[in-house]
PDB file of C-alpha atoms in Angstrom:
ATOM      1  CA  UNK C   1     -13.460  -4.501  10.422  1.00 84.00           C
ATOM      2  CA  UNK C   2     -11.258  -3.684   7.360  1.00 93.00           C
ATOM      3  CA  UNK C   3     -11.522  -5.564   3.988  1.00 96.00           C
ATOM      4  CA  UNK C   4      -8.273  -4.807   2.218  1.00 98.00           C
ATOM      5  CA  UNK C   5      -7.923  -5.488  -2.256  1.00 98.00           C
ATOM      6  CA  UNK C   6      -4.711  -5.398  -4.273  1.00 98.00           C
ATOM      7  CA  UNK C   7      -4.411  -4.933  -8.092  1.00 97.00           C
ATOM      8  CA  UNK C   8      -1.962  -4.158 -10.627  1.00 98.00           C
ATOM      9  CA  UNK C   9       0.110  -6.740 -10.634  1.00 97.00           C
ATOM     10  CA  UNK C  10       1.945  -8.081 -13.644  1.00 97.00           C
ATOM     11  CA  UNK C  11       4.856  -8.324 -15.937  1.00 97.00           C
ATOM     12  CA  UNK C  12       6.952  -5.479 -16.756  1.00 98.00           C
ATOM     13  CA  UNK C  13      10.562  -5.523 -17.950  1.00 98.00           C
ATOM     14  CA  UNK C  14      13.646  -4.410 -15.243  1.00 98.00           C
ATOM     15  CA  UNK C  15      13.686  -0.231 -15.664  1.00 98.00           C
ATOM     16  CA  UNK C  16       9.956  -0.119 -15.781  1.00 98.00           C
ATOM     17  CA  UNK C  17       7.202   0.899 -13.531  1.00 98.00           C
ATOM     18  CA  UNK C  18       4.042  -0.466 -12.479  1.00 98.00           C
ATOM     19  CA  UNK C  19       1.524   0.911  -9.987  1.00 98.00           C
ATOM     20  CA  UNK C  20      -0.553  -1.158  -7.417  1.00 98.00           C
ATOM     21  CA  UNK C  21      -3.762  -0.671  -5.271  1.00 98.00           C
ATOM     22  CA  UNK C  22      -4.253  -1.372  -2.388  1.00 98.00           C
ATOM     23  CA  UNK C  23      -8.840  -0.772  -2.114  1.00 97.00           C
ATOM     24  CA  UNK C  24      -9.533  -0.463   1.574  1.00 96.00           C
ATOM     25  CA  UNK C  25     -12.901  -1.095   2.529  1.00 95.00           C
ATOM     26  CA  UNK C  26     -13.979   0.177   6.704  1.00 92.00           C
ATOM     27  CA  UNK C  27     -16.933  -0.324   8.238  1.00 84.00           C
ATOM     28  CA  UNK C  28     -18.720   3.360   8.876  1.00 80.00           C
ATOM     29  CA  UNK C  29     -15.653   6.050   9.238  1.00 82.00           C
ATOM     30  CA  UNK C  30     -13.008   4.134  10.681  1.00 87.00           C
ATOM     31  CA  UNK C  31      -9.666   4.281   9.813  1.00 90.00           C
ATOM     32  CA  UNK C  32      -6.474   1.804  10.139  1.00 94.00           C
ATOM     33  CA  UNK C  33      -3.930   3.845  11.470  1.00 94.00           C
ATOM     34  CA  UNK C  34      -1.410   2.403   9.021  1.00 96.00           C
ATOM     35  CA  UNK C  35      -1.706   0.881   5.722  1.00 97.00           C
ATOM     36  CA  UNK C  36       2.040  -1.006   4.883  1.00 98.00           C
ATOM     37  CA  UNK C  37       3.251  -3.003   1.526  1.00 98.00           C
ATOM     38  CA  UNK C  38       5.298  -6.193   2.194  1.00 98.00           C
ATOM     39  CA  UNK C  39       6.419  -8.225  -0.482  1.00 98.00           C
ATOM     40  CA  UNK C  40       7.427 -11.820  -0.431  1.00 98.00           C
ATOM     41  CA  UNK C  41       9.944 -13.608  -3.235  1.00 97.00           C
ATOM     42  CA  UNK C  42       9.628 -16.964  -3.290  1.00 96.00           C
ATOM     43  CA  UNK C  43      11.976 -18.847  -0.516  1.00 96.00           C
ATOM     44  CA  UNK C  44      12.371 -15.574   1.071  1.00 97.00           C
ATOM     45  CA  UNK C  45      10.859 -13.859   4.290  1.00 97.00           C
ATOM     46  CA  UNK C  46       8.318 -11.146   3.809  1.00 97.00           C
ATOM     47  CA  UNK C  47       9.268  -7.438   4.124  1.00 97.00           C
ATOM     48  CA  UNK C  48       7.999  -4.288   4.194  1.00 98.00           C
ATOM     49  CA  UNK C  49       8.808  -1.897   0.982  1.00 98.00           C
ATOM     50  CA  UNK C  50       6.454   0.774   1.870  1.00 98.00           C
ATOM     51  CA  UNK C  51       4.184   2.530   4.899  1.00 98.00           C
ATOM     52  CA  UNK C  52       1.446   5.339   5.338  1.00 97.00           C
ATOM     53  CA  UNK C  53       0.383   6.240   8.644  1.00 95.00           C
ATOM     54  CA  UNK C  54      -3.083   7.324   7.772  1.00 93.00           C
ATOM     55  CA  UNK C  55      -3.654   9.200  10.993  1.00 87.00           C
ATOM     56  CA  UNK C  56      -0.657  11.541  10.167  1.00 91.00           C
ATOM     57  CA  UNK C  57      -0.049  11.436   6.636  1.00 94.00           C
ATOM     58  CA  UNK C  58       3.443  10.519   7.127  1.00 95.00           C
ATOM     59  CA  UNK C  59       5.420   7.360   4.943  1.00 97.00           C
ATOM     60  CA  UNK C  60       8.236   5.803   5.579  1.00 97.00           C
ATOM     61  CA  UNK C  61      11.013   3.350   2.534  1.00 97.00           C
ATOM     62  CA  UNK C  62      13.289   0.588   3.817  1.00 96.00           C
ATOM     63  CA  UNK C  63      16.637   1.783   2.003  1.00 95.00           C
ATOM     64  CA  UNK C  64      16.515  -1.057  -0.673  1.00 93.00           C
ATOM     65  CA  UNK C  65      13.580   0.494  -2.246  1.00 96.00           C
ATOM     66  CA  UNK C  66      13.584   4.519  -1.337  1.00 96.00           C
ATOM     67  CA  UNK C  67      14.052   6.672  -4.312  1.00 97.00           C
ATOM     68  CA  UNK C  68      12.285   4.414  -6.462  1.00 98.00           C
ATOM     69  CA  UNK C  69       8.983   3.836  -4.821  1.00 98.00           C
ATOM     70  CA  UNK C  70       6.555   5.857  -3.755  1.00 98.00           C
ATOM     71  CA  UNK C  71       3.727   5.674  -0.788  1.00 98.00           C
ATOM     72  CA  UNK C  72       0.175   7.635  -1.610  1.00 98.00           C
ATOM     73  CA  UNK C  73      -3.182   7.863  -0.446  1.00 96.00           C
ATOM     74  CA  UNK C  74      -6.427   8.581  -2.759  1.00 95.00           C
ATOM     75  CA  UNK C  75      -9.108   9.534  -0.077  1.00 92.00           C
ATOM     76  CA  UNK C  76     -11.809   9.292  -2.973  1.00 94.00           C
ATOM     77  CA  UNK C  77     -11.078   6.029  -4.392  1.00 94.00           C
ATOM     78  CA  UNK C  78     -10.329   5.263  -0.858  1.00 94.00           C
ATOM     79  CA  UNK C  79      -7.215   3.327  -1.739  1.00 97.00           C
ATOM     80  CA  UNK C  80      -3.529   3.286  -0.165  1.00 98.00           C
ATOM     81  CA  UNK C  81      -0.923   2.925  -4.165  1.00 98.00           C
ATOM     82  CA  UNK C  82       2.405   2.208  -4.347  1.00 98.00           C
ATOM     83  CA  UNK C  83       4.228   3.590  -7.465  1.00 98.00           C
ATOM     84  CA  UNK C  84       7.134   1.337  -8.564  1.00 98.00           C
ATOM     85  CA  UNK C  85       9.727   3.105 -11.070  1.00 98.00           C
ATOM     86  CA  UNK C  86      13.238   1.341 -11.641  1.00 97.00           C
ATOM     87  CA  UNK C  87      12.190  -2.029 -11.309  1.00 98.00           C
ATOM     88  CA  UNK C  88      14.840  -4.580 -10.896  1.00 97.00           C
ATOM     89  CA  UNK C  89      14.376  -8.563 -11.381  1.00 97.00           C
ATOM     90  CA  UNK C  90      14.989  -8.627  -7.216  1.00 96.00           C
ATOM     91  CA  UNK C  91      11.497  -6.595  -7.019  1.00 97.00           C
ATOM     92  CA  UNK C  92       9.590  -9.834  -8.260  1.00 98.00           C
ATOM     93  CA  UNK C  93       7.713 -10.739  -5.581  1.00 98.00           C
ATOM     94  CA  UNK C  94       3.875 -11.521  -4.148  1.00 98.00           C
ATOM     95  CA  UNK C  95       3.049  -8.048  -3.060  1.00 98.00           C
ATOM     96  CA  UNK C  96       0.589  -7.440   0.038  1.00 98.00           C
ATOM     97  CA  UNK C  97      -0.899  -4.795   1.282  1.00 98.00           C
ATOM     98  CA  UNK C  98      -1.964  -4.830   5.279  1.00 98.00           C
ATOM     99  CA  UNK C  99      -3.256  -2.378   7.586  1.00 97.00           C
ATOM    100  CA  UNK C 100      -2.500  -2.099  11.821  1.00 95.00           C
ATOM    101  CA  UNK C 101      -5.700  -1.316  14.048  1.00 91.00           C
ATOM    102  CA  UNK C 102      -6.007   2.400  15.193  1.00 89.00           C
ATOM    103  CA  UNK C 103      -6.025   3.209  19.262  1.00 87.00           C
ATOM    104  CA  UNK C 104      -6.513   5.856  21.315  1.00 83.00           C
ATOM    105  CA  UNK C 105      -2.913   7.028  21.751  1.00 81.00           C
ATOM    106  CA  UNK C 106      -0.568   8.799  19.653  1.00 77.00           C
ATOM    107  CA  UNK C 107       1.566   5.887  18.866  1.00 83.00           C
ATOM    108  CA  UNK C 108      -0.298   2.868  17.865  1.00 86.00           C
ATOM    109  CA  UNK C 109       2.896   0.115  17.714  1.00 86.00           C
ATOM    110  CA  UNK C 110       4.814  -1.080  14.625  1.00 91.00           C
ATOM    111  CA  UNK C 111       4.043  -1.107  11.095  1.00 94.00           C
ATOM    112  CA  UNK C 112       6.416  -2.831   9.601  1.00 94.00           C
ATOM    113  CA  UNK C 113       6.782  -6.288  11.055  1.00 95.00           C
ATOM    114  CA  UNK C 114       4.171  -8.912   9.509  1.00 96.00           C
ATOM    115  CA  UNK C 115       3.598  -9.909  12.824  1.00 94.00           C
ATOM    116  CA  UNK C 116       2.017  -6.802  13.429  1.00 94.00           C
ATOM    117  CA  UNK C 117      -0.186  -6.426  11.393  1.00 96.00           C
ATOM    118  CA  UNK C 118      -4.283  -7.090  11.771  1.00 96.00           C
ATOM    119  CA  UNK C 119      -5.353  -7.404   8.390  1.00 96.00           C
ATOM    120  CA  UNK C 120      -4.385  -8.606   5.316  1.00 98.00           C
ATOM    121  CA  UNK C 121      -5.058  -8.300   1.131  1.00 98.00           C
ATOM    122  CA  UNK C 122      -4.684 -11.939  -0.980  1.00 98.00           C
ATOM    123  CA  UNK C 123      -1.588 -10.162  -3.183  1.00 98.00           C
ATOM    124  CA  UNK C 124      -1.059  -9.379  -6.596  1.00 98.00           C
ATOM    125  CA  UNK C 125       1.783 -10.901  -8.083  1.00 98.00           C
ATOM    126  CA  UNK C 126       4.613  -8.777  -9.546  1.00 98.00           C
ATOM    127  CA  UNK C 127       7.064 -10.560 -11.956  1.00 98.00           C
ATOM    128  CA  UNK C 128       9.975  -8.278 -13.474  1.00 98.00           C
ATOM    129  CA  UNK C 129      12.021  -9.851 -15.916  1.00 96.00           C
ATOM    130  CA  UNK C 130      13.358  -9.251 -19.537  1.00 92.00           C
TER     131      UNK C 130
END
């Protein structure tokens, strides 16, 4: 089972940055084989903005957001971060992080539809605006 935890959200003005965590919690030494962001403005459908593949330290950015946000994993605080810099009032959004069961072959499906994904964080709100 995974537990995922986001924090960081908050209130910054547009051309700032903010940094959230996403605290993922396995049981013994398992490991998701992804671990994606997806944010979700209000009347809007939820996206991806961000993806590690755990199992081969690889990430992947939709275009609207590569360049300005970056993907990392912290093995000893055991968390998956995303690092927002040039935020614009269209990043305000819930922000999730979620995480894809691993398998036994190399490619373990998709990582970036919501559908797809096994487990889920509550959010942490982010809220850009002057």
């Amino acid at each position: 089972q995974v537990h995922l935890m986001e924090s960081g959200g908050g209130s910054v003005q547009p051309g700032g940055s903010l940094t959230l965590s996403c605290t993922v919690s396995t049981s013994s030494s398992y490991t998701p084989y992804c671990v994606s962001w997806f944010r979700q403005a209000s009347g809007k459908e939820r996206e991806r903005v961000a993806t590690f593949y755990l199992r081969y330290n690889t990430t992947y950015y939709p275009d609207s957001v590569k360049g300005r946000f970056t993907i990392s994993r912290d093995n000893s605080k055991k968390t998956v971060d995303l690092l927002m810099n040039s935020l614009l009032t269209e990043d305000t959004a819930m922000y999730y992080c979620a995480a894809r069961q691993s398998c036994t072959s190399g490619d373990c499906g998709r990582c970036d539809l919501p559908g797809g994904m096994h487990f889920w964080g509550e959010g942490t709100l982010v809220t850009i605006s002057s």
